[in-house]
Amino acid sequence: MNKKELFHQFVAFTATVHQVTHDLTKNIKIDDITPIQYKILEYITINRLITPTEVSDCLHLSMPNTSRELRKLREKNWIEKINDTKDRRKHYIRLTEKGKHMMDEAFTCIETRFQKLIENSSNEELEEIRKALTTLQTKIFLNQSVEK
Amino acid sequence: MNKKELFHQFVAFTATVHQVTHDLTKNIKIDDITPIQYKILEYITINRLITPTEVSDCLHLSMPNTSRELRKLREKNWIEKINDTKDRRKHYIRLTEKGKHMMDEAFTCIETRFQKLIENSSNEELEEIRKALTTLQTKIFLNQSVEK
DNA sequence: TCATTTAGTTATCAAATGATAAGTATGGAG
DNA sequence: CTCCATACTTATCATTTGATAACTAAATGA
């Protein structure tokens, strides 16, 4: 196995992923949301209950900037704070009902676009795709050696 | 095959890809390059000979903004214009020797980080990864129904 | 108790990116 | 030749995002 070739395939692959996700998420009819704010909401949607520090780490935002964006999301009533009962410095963030509803709509719109990408795939191909996603998640991406 | 479930797996997957590529490319020691400029250079590196219009379409930049960024890259002597002999309105873009050298260094640095992600994988696993990348590229991403 | 660390906030400034209007030059259809 | 489309450019302004300093409050550890 040629590891250099694999690397080049990987680079081309990630570039494609970026382009496709951009296509899937562009022009979603959410009033007045910035790309980063969307990413934060997406992250919260996927991960349910998280702290600002986690958002900062995972989305590579500084704490002050994370704090600012979370404040904006709170002002728009899409997320809310939940205090940690043990450590009073910490708090958690979750979607409000309004936020959940809004993300549901967004995901429905994105899903429609996604389904179009796979509409001509047979069941066997879909199963192949599912396995491929799982393989990459477990064999590459979860190995992340995060260095600060 | 549950298509909705596949969609959610896909969303989580793309979020991970974004995080990992951010980790792989952050702090690369290229003097004075912005994220978008890097993306453009990466795109040129992968695709060799392209027009500004293609850059605009594929990286989702407006033509004026594309033009501005390409000018900056030209000013730094990383890319150069090649006139189209048939259509004198058009021109192509390619890396200069300086640009190639710089991208080589960047890719080397990124490759080192990438190899770390797969250092513990057996040959069979690497082959699995390669197949998974190919599967996703061909069965999902190349189906892109690009709508303007 | 007192210093230090952690979690998060506020304020401010700079840089990157997005959006739009208006321009040049060439190509192509009729 | 005229008109319109295409391929790009320049200029300008608004918004988003990044970076940094300085802060509060609670936890932790000696």
mmCIF file of C-alpha atoms (C1' of nucleotides) in Angstrom:
data_model
loop_
_atom_site.group_PDB
_atom_site.id
_atom_site.type_symbol
_atom_site.label_atom_id
_atom_site.label_comp_id
_atom_site.label_asym_id
_atom_site.label_seq_id
_atom_site.Cartn_x
_atom_site.Cartn_y
_atom_site.Cartn_z
ATOM 1 C CA MET A 1 0.000 0.000 0.000
ATOM 2 C CA ASN A 2 1.379 3.330 -1.117
ATOM 3 C CA LYS A 3 0.871 5.726 1.739
ATOM 4 C CA LYS A 4 1.781 8.805 -0.280
ATOM 5 C CA GLU A 5 -0.841 7.999 -2.876
ATOM 6 C CA LEU A 6 -3.366 7.440 -0.120
ATOM 7 C CA PHE A 7 -2.538 10.877 1.218
ATOM 8 C CA HIS A 8 -3.169 12.519 -2.126
ATOM 9 C CA GLN A 9 -6.446 10.688 -2.462
ATOM 10 C CA PHE A 10 -7.323 11.920 0.998
ATOM 11 C CA VAL A 11 -6.542 15.545 0.151
ATOM 12 C CA ALA A 12 -8.664 15.421 -2.985
ATOM 13 C CA PHE A 13 -11.392 13.747 -0.972
ATOM 14 C CA THR A 14 -11.503 16.375 1.757
ATOM 15 C CA ALA A 15 -11.552 19.149 -0.837
ATOM 16 C CA THR A 16 -14.582 17.494 -2.403
ATOM 17 C CA VAL A 17 -16.292 17.097 0.946
ATOM 18 C CA HIS A 18 -15.882 20.790 1.587
ATOM 19 C CA GLN A 19 -17.355 21.714 -1.754
ATOM 20 C CA VAL A 20 -20.290 19.349 -1.443
ATOM 21 C CA THR A 21 -21.202 20.376 2.081
ATOM 22 C CA HIS A 22 -21.054 23.957 0.940
ATOM 23 C CA ASP A 23 -23.515 23.123 -1.826
ATOM 24 C CA LEU A 24 -25.772 21.253 0.565
ATOM 25 C CA THR A 25 -25.923 24.002 3.149
ATOM 26 C CA LYS A 26 -25.885 27.148 1.055
ATOM 27 C CA ASN A 27 -28.919 29.351 0.847
ATOM 28 C CA ILE A 28 -30.721 27.528 3.583
ATOM 29 C CA LYS A 29 -33.586 29.731 4.511
ATOM 30 C CA ILE A 30 -32.650 30.598 8.032
ATOM 31 C CA ASP A 31 -33.027 34.243 8.712
ATOM 32 C CA ASP A 32 -29.912 36.000 9.642
ATOM 33 C CA ILE A 33 -27.432 33.322 10.574
ATOM 34 C CA THR A 34 -23.710 33.409 9.840
ATOM 35 C CA PRO A 35 -21.727 30.336 8.740
ATOM 36 C CA ILE A 36 -20.020 29.998 12.104
ATOM 37 C CA GLN A 37 -23.258 30.330 13.970
ATOM 38 C CA TYR A 38 -24.695 27.600 11.789
ATOM 39 C CA LYS A 39 -21.705 25.389 12.500
ATOM 40 C CA ILE A 40 -22.171 25.881 16.212
ATOM 41 C CA LEU A 41 -25.848 25.014 15.999
ATOM 42 C CA GLU A 42 -25.032 21.984 13.884
ATOM 43 C CA TYR A 43 -22.489 20.896 16.470
ATOM 44 C CA ILE A 44 -25.010 21.345 19.273
ATOM 45 C CA THR A 45 -27.623 19.458 17.277
ATOM 46 C CA ILE A 46 -25.298 16.514 16.828
ATOM 47 C CA ASN A 47 -23.855 16.519 20.314
ATOM 48 C CA ARG A 48 -26.841 17.599 22.417
ATOM 49 C CA LEU A 49 -25.385 18.871 25.714
ATOM 50 C CA ILE A 50 -22.058 20.662 25.603
ATOM 51 C CA THR A 51 -20.016 23.385 27.263
ATOM 52 C CA PRO A 52 -18.656 26.559 25.656
ATOM 53 C CA THR A 53 -15.150 25.179 26.155
ATOM 54 C CA GLU A 54 -16.014 22.147 24.038
ATOM 55 C CA VAL A 55 -17.417 24.362 21.307
ATOM 56 C CA SER A 56 -14.248 26.390 21.438
ATOM 57 C CA ASP A 57 -12.031 23.305 21.194
ATOM 58 C CA CYS A 58 -13.944 21.449 18.540
ATOM 59 C CA LEU A 59 -14.731 24.342 16.252
ATOM 60 C CA HIS A 60 -11.331 25.966 16.768
ATOM 61 C CA LEU A 61 -12.630 29.250 18.065
ATOM 62 C CA SER A 62 -11.032 31.248 20.825
ATOM 63 C CA MET A 63 -13.032 31.455 24.021
ATOM 64 C CA PRO A 64 -13.820 35.157 23.631
ATOM 65 C CA ASN A 65 -15.102 34.612 20.113
ATOM 66 C CA THR A 66 -17.041 31.527 21.164
ATOM 67 C CA SER A 67 -18.584 33.518 23.955
ATOM 68 C CA ARG A 68 -19.617 36.278 21.561
ATOM 69 C CA GLU A 69 -21.232 33.909 19.073
ATOM 70 C CA LEU A 70 -23.041 31.972 21.788
ATOM 71 C CA ARG A 71 -24.380 35.248 23.152
ATOM 72 C CA LYS A 72 -25.758 36.108 19.705
ATOM 73 C CA LEU A 73 -27.384 32.690 19.432
ATOM 74 C CA ARG A 74 -28.903 33.177 22.883
ATOM 75 C CA GLU A 75 -30.182 36.611 21.930
ATOM 76 C CA LYS A 76 -31.956 35.013 18.996
ATOM 77 C CA ASN A 77 -33.423 32.457 21.361
ATOM 78 C CA TRP A 78 -31.998 29.443 19.604
ATOM 79 C CA ILE A 79 -29.980 28.139 22.539
ATOM 80 C CA GLU A 80 -30.108 28.334 26.303
ATOM 81 C CA LYS A 81 -27.793 27.909 29.247
ATOM 82 C CA ILE A 82 -28.067 25.170 31.826
ATOM 83 C CA ASN A 83 -25.995 25.589 34.943
ATOM 84 C CA ASP A 84 -23.782 22.818 36.164
ATOM 85 C CA THR A 85 -24.888 21.912 39.659
ATOM 86 C CA LYS A 86 -21.467 20.787 40.818
ATOM 87 C CA ASP A 87 -19.115 23.343 39.280
ATOM 88 C CA ARG A 88 -20.717 26.743 39.295
ATOM 89 C CA ARG A 89 -18.206 28.187 36.828
ATOM 90 C CA LYS A 90 -19.454 25.863 34.131
ATOM 91 C CA HIS A 91 -22.643 25.712 32.196
ATOM 92 C CA TYR A 92 -24.077 23.654 29.391
ATOM 93 C CA ILE A 93 -25.744 24.721 26.219
ATOM 94 C CA ARG A 94 -28.653 23.185 24.442
ATOM 95 C CA LEU A 95 -31.110 24.115 21.749
ATOM 96 C CA THR A 96 -34.340 25.797 22.813
ATOM 97 C CA GLU A 97 -37.603 24.531 21.340
ATOM 98 C CA LYS A 98 -37.353 27.348 18.821
ATOM 99 C CA GLY A 99 -33.805 26.322 18.028
ATOM 100 C CA LYS A 100 -34.756 22.675 17.622
ATOM 101 C CA HIS A 101 -37.568 23.606 15.306
ATOM 102 C CA MET A 102 -35.307 25.808 13.211
ATOM 103 C CA MET A 103 -32.620 23.133 12.926
ATOM 104 C CA ASP A 104 -35.257 20.557 12.032
ATOM 105 C CA GLU A 105 -36.284 22.717 9.116
ATOM 106 C CA ALA A 106 -32.690 23.287 8.063
ATOM 107 C CA PHE A 107 -31.861 19.582 8.252
ATOM 108 C CA THR A 108 -34.984 18.701 6.294
ATOM 109 C CA CYS A 109 -33.894 21.036 3.554
ATOM 110 C CA ILE A 110 -30.355 19.667 3.546
ATOM 111 C CA GLU A 111 -31.642 16.117 3.658
ATOM 112 C CA THR A 112 -33.709 16.692 0.543
ATOM 113 C CA ARG A 113 -30.582 17.825 -1.256
ATOM 114 C CA PHE A 114 -28.625 14.880 0.134
ATOM 115 C CA GLN A 115 -31.241 12.361 -0.962
ATOM 116 C CA LYS A 116 -30.881 13.729 -4.471
ATOM 117 C CA LEU A 117 -27.217 12.769 -4.408
ATOM 118 C CA ILE A 118 -28.087 9.151 -3.702
ATOM 119 C CA GLU A 119 -31.445 8.825 -5.426
ATOM 120 C CA ASN A 120 -30.053 6.564 -8.126
ATOM 121 C CA SER A 121 -28.204 4.269 -5.767
ATOM 122 C CA SER A 122 -29.312 0.703 -5.255
ATOM 123 C CA ASN A 123 -29.724 -0.754 -1.794
ATOM 124 C CA GLU A 124 -26.380 -2.511 -2.136
ATOM 125 C CA GLU A 125 -24.701 0.764 -2.990
ATOM 126 C CA LEU A 126 -26.296 2.506 -0.038
ATOM 127 C CA GLU A 127 -25.024 -0.232 2.214
ATOM 128 C CA GLU A 128 -21.577 0.245 0.684
ATOM 129 C CA ILE A 129 -21.759 3.969 1.382
ATOM 130 C CA ARG A 130 -22.800 3.364 4.970
ATOM 131 C CA LYS A 131 -19.898 1.012 5.488
ATOM 132 C CA ALA A 132 -17.486 3.448 3.870
ATOM 133 C CA LEU A 133 -18.588 6.251 6.190
ATOM 134 C CA THR A 134 -18.179 4.006 9.193
ATOM 135 C CA THR A 135 -14.761 2.829 8.061
ATOM 136 C CA LEU A 136 -13.419 6.339 7.640
ATOM 137 C CA GLN A 137 -14.910 7.581 10.892
ATOM 138 C CA THR A 138 -13.403 4.767 12.904
ATOM 139 C CA LYS A 139 -10.124 4.180 11.086
ATOM 140 C CA ILE A 140 -9.045 7.733 10.451
ATOM 141 C CA PHE A 141 -11.009 10.443 12.050
ATOM 142 C CA LEU A 142 -11.403 9.112 15.521
ATOM 143 C CA ASN A 143 -7.645 8.704 15.782
ATOM 144 C CA GLN A 144 -7.287 12.453 15.892
ATOM 145 C CA SER A 145 -4.211 13.254 17.853
ATOM 146 C CA VAL A 146 -5.296 16.678 18.901
ATOM 147 C CA GLU A 147 -2.364 18.879 19.691
ATOM 148 C CA LYS A 148 -2.856 22.281 21.135
ATOM 149 C CA MET B 1 -31.629 0.678 4.200
ATOM 150 C CA ASN B 2 -32.751 3.626 6.294
ATOM 151 C CA LYS B 3 -32.006 6.736 4.260
ATOM 152 C CA LYS B 4 -32.687 9.120 7.108
ATOM 153 C CA GLU B 5 -30.203 7.370 9.318
ATOM 154 C CA LEU B 6 -27.671 7.450 6.505
ATOM 155 C CA PHE B 7 -28.195 11.185 6.252
ATOM 156 C CA HIS B 8 -27.483 11.705 9.934
ATOM 157 C CA GLN B 9 -24.377 9.598 9.688
ATOM 158 C CA PHE B 10 -23.359 11.720 6.724
ATOM 159 C CA VAL B 11 -23.852 14.982 8.615
ATOM 160 C CA ALA B 12 -21.801 13.774 11.554
ATOM 161 C CA PHE B 13 -19.175 12.548 9.123
ATOM 162 C CA THR B 14 -18.820 15.844 7.284
ATOM 163 C CA ALA B 15 -18.579 17.717 10.563
ATOM 164 C CA THR B 16 -15.710 15.430 11.541
ATOM 165 C CA VAL B 17 -13.990 15.903 8.193
ATOM 166 C CA HIS B 18 -14.091 19.652 8.681
ATOM 167 C CA GLN B 19 -12.579 19.410 12.130
ATOM 168 C CA VAL B 20 -9.849 17.011 11.088
ATOM 169 C CA THR B 21 -8.822 18.966 8.011
ATOM 170 C CA HIS B 22 -8.696 22.040 10.159
ATOM 171 C CA ASP B 23 -6.342 20.231 12.525
ATOM 172 C CA LEU B 24 -4.209 18.971 9.654
ATOM 173 C CA THR B 25 -3.819 22.342 7.980
ATOM 174 C CA LYS B 26 -3.635 24.706 10.912
ATOM 175 C CA ASN B 27 -0.427 26.512 11.705
ATOM 176 C CA ILE B 28 1.268 25.440 8.532
ATOM 177 C CA LYS B 29 4.288 27.589 8.263
ATOM 178 C CA ILE B 30 3.491 29.509 5.135
ATOM 179 C CA ASP B 31 4.213 33.141 5.558
ATOM 180 C CA ASP B 32 1.257 35.345 5.188
ATOM 181 C CA ILE B 33 -1.420 33.240 3.576
ATOM 182 C CA THR B 34 -5.114 33.407 4.377
ATOM 183 C CA PRO B 35 -7.382 30.349 4.571
ATOM 184 C CA ILE B 36 -9.098 31.155 1.276
ATOM 185 C CA GLN B 37 -5.819 31.745 -0.476
ATOM 186 C CA TYR B 38 -4.631 28.384 0.780
ATOM 187 C CA LYS B 39 -7.804 26.739 -0.499
ATOM 188 C CA ILE B 40 -7.264 28.260 -3.903
ATOM 189 C CA LEU B 41 -3.669 27.064 -4.015
ATOM 190 C CA GLU B 42 -4.756 23.620 -2.868
ATOM 191 C CA TYR B 43 -7.357 23.552 -5.611
ATOM 192 C CA ILE B 44 -4.787 24.602 -8.204
ATOM 193 C CA THR B 45 -2.364 22.006 -6.903
ATOM 194 C CA ILE B 46 -4.931 19.251 -7.304
ATOM 195 C CA ASN B 47 -6.354 20.430 -10.600
ATOM 196 C CA ARG B 48 -3.266 21.802 -12.358
ATOM 197 C CA LEU B 49 -4.571 24.113 -15.096
ATOM 198 C CA ILE B 50 -7.751 26.052 -14.415
ATOM 199 C CA THR B 51 -9.543 29.302 -15.161
ATOM 200 C CA PRO B 52 -10.650 31.948 -12.676
ATOM 201 C CA THR B 53 -14.240 31.071 -13.487
ATOM 202 C CA GLU B 54 -13.644 27.497 -12.364
ATOM 203 C CA VAL B 55 -12.092 28.689 -9.136
ATOM 204 C CA SER B 56 -15.080 30.926 -8.618
ATOM 205 C CA ASP B 57 -17.560 28.101 -9.251
ATOM 206 C CA CYS B 58 -15.818 25.392 -7.289
ATOM 207 C CA LEU B 59 -14.801 27.429 -4.267
ATOM 208 C CA HIS B 60 -18.027 29.408 -4.220
ATOM 209 C CA LEU B 61 -16.454 32.809 -4.511
ATOM 210 C CA SER B 62 -17.874 35.645 -6.550
ATOM 211 C CA MET B 63 -15.822 36.599 -9.579
ATOM 212 C CA PRO B 64 -14.734 39.953 -8.157
ATOM 213 C CA ASN B 65 -13.542 38.299 -4.976
ATOM 214 C CA THR B 66 -11.868 35.508 -6.900
ATOM 215 C CA SER B 67 -10.123 38.090 -9.007
ATOM 216 C CA ARG B 68 -8.895 39.938 -5.946
ATOM 217 C CA GLU B 69 -7.515 36.819 -4.276
ATOM 218 C CA LEU B 70 -5.839 35.622 -7.475
ATOM 219 C CA ARG B 71 -4.209 39.022 -7.825
ATOM 220 C CA LYS B 72 -2.817 38.730 -4.309
ATOM 221 C CA LEU B 73 -1.473 35.258 -5.088
ATOM 222 C CA ARG B 74 0.106 36.607 -8.272
ATOM 223 C CA GLU B 75 1.652 39.497 -6.371
ATOM 224 C CA LYS B 76 3.256 36.966 -4.072
ATOM 225 C CA ASN B 77 4.525 35.117 -7.104
ATOM 226 C CA TRP B 78 2.852 31.845 -6.270
ATOM 227 C CA ILE B 79 0.749 31.624 -9.418
ATOM 228 C CA GLU B 80 0.926 32.914 -12.971
ATOM 229 C CA LYS B 81 -1.398 33.570 -15.874
ATOM 230 C CA ILE B 82 -1.323 31.692 -19.142
ATOM 231 C CA ASN B 83 -3.317 33.201 -21.964
ATOM 232 C CA ASP B 84 -5.738 31.097 -23.902
ATOM 233 C CA THR B 85 -4.685 31.213 -27.524
ATOM 234 C CA LYS B 86 -8.179 30.771 -28.890
ATOM 235 C CA ASP B 87 -10.285 32.929 -26.641
ATOM 236 C CA ARG B 88 -8.408 36.030 -25.650
ATOM 237 C CA ARG B 89 -10.820 36.863 -22.846
ATOM 238 C CA LYS B 90 -9.823 33.750 -20.979
ATOM 239 C CA HIS B 91 -6.675 32.760 -19.235
ATOM 240 C CA TYR B 92 -5.458 29.856 -17.197
ATOM 241 C CA ILE B 93 -3.729 29.786 -13.872
ATOM 242 C CA ARG B 94 -0.976 27.560 -12.678
ATOM 243 C CA LEU B 95 1.541 27.454 -9.877
ATOM 244 C CA THR B 96 4.902 29.112 -10.437
ATOM 245 C CA GLU B 97 8.031 27.210 -9.452
ATOM 246 C CA LYS B 98 8.009 29.188 -6.232
ATOM 247 C CA GLY B 99 4.378 28.262 -5.715
ATOM 248 C CA LYS B 100 5.016 24.583 -6.391
ATOM 249 C CA HIS B 101 7.872 24.566 -3.949
ATOM 250 C CA MET B 102 5.796 26.236 -1.293
ATOM 251 C CA MET B 103 2.888 23.828 -1.747
ATOM 252 C CA ASP B 104 5.284 20.896 -1.660
ATOM 253 C CA GLU B 105 6.475 22.025 1.735
ATOM 254 C CA ALA B 106 2.930 22.560 2.960
ATOM 255 C CA PHE B 107 1.803 19.151 1.709
ATOM 256 C CA THR B 108 4.816 17.498 3.291
ATOM 257 C CA CYS B 109 3.889 19.009 6.616
ATOM 258 C CA ILE B 110 0.255 17.984 6.271
ATOM 259 C CA GLU B 111 1.261 14.524 5.107
ATOM 260 C CA THR B 112 3.318 14.005 8.226
ATOM 261 C CA ARG B 113 0.278 14.796 10.326
ATOM 262 C CA PHE B 114 -1.888 12.576 8.153
ATOM 263 C CA GLN B 115 0.490 9.637 8.421
ATOM 264 C CA LYS B 116 0.202 9.941 12.181
ATOM 265 C CA LEU B 117 -3.521 9.314 11.882
ATOM 266 C CA ILE B 118 -2.950 6.030 10.119
ATOM 267 C CA GLU B 119 0.340 4.924 11.644
ATOM 268 C CA ASN B 120 -1.261 2.102 13.558
ATOM 269 C CA SER B 121 -3.265 0.749 10.656
ATOM 270 C CA SER B 122 -2.435 -2.590 9.104
ATOM 271 C CA ASN B 123 -2.112 -3.005 5.361
ATOM 272 C CA GLU B 124 -5.574 -4.491 5.232
ATOM 273 C CA GLU B 125 -7.003 -1.490 7.029
ATOM 274 C CA LEU B 126 -5.224 0.914 4.690
ATOM 275 C CA GLU B 127 -6.700 -0.918 1.753
ATOM 276 C CA GLU B 128 -10.106 -0.640 3.397
ATOM 277 C CA ILE B 129 -9.609 3.103 3.836
ATOM 278 C CA ARG B 130 -8.580 3.486 0.214
ATOM 279 C CA LYS B 131 -11.665 1.645 -0.949
ATOM 280 C CA ALA B 132 -13.892 3.682 1.350
ATOM 281 C CA LEU B 133 -12.522 6.940 -0.048
ATOM 282 C CA THR B 134 -13.083 5.713 -3.582
ATOM 283 C CA THR B 135 -16.591 4.546 -2.798
ATOM 284 C CA LEU B 136 -17.647 7.872 -1.347
ATOM 285 C CA GLN B 137 -16.039 9.902 -4.096
ATOM 286 C CA THR B 138 -17.733 7.943 -6.840
ATOM 287 C CA LYS B 139 -21.067 7.099 -5.251
ATOM 288 C CA ILE B 140 -21.863 10.379 -3.568
ATOM 289 C CA PHE B 141 -19.670 13.271 -4.337
ATOM 290 C CA LEU B 142 -19.349 12.993 -8.053
ATOM 291 C CA ASN B 143 -23.126 12.984 -8.381
ATOM 292 C CA GLN B 144 -23.173 16.607 -7.391
ATOM 293 C CA SER B 145 -26.161 18.209 -8.975
ATOM 294 C CA VAL B 146 -24.788 21.691 -8.985
ATOM 295 C CA GLU B 147 -27.512 24.285 -9.011
ATOM 296 C CA LYS B 148 -26.737 27.905 -9.367
ATOM 297 C "C1'" DT C 1 -5.941 31.396 53.984
ATOM 298 C "C1'" DC C 2 -3.935 32.796 49.844
ATOM 299 C "C1'" DA C 3 -2.123 32.013 45.424
ATOM 300 C "C1'" DT C 4 -3.118 29.756 41.191
ATOM 301 C "C1'" DT C 5 -5.910 27.635 37.786
ATOM 302 C "C1'" DT C 6 -10.146 27.083 35.279
ATOM 303 C "C1'" DA C 7 -14.461 28.709 32.939
ATOM 304 C "C1'" DG C 8 -16.318 32.170 30.925
ATOM 305 C "C1'" DT C 9 -17.226 37.266 29.728
ATOM 306 C "C1'" DT C 10 -16.703 42.024 27.834
ATOM 307 C "C1'" DA C 11 -14.561 45.301 25.025
ATOM 308 C "C1'" DT C 12 -11.880 46.627 21.256
ATOM 309 C "C1'" DC C 13 -9.269 46.552 17.123
ATOM 310 C "C1'" DA C 14 -7.552 44.416 12.864
ATOM 311 C "C1'" DA C 15 -7.958 41.413 9.088
ATOM 312 C "C1'" DA C 16 -10.504 38.427 6.032
ATOM 313 C "C1'" DT C 17 -14.350 37.689 3.418
ATOM 314 C "C1'" DG C 18 -18.809 38.899 1.107
ATOM 315 C "C1'" DA C 19 -21.600 41.828 -1.874
ATOM 316 C "C1'" DT C 20 -22.443 45.144 -5.321
ATOM 317 C "C1'" DA C 21 -21.805 48.588 -8.958
ATOM 318 C "C1'" DA C 22 -19.480 49.760 -12.835
ATOM 319 C "C1'" DG C 23 -15.885 49.121 -15.969
ATOM 320 C "C1'" DT C 24 -12.849 46.767 -20.172
ATOM 321 C "C1'" DA C 25 -12.160 43.632 -23.816
ATOM 322 C "C1'" DT C 26 -13.372 39.838 -26.610
ATOM 323 C "C1'" DG C 27 -16.542 36.529 -28.782
ATOM 324 C "C1'" DG C 28 -20.523 35.275 -31.230
ATOM 325 C "C1'" DA C 29 -25.283 35.514 -33.172
ATOM 326 C "C1'" DG C 30 -28.080 37.799 -36.363
ATOM 327 C "C1'" DC D 1 -22.047 46.125 -38.147
ATOM 328 C "C1'" DT D 2 -24.853 45.925 -33.950
ATOM 329 C "C1'" DC D 3 -26.193 43.949 -29.909
ATOM 330 C "C1'" DC D 4 -25.740 40.989 -26.351
ATOM 331 C "C1'" DA D 5 -23.196 37.528 -23.668
ATOM 332 C "C1'" DT D 6 -18.959 36.057 -21.564
ATOM 333 C "C1'" DA D 7 -14.611 36.493 -18.924
ATOM 334 C "C1'" DC D 8 -12.616 39.068 -16.170
ATOM 335 C "C1'" DT D 9 -11.163 43.468 -13.419
ATOM 336 C "C1'" DT D 10 -11.306 47.511 -10.255
ATOM 337 C "C1'" DA D 11 -13.171 49.952 -6.590
ATOM 338 C "C1'" DT D 12 -15.772 50.342 -2.534
ATOM 339 C "C1'" DC D 13 -18.326 49.228 1.462
ATOM 340 C "C1'" DA D 14 -20.428 46.104 4.941
ATOM 341 C "C1'" DT D 15 -20.140 42.103 7.640
ATOM 342 C "C1'" DT D 16 -17.873 38.344 9.651
ATOM 343 C "C1'" DT D 17 -14.268 36.454 11.878
ATOM 344 C "C1'" DG D 18 -9.756 36.528 14.422
ATOM 345 C "C1'" DA D 19 -6.785 38.205 18.117
ATOM 346 C "C1'" DT D 20 -5.699 40.317 22.355
ATOM 347 C "C1'" DA D 21 -6.103 42.550 26.871
ATOM 348 C "C1'" DA D 22 -8.426 42.872 30.902
ATOM 349 C "C1'" DC D 23 -11.968 41.324 33.706
ATOM 350 C "C1'" DT D 24 -15.255 38.282 37.235
ATOM 351 C "C1'" DA D 25 -16.300 34.281 39.734
ATOM 352 C "C1'" DA D 26 -15.654 29.846 41.274
ATOM 353 C "C1'" DA D 27 -12.589 25.876 42.111
ATOM 354 C "C1'" DT D 28 -8.309 23.848 43.605
ATOM 355 C "C1'" DG D 29 -4.148 23.102 46.053
ATOM 356 C "C1'" DA D 30 -0.418 24.157 49.237
#
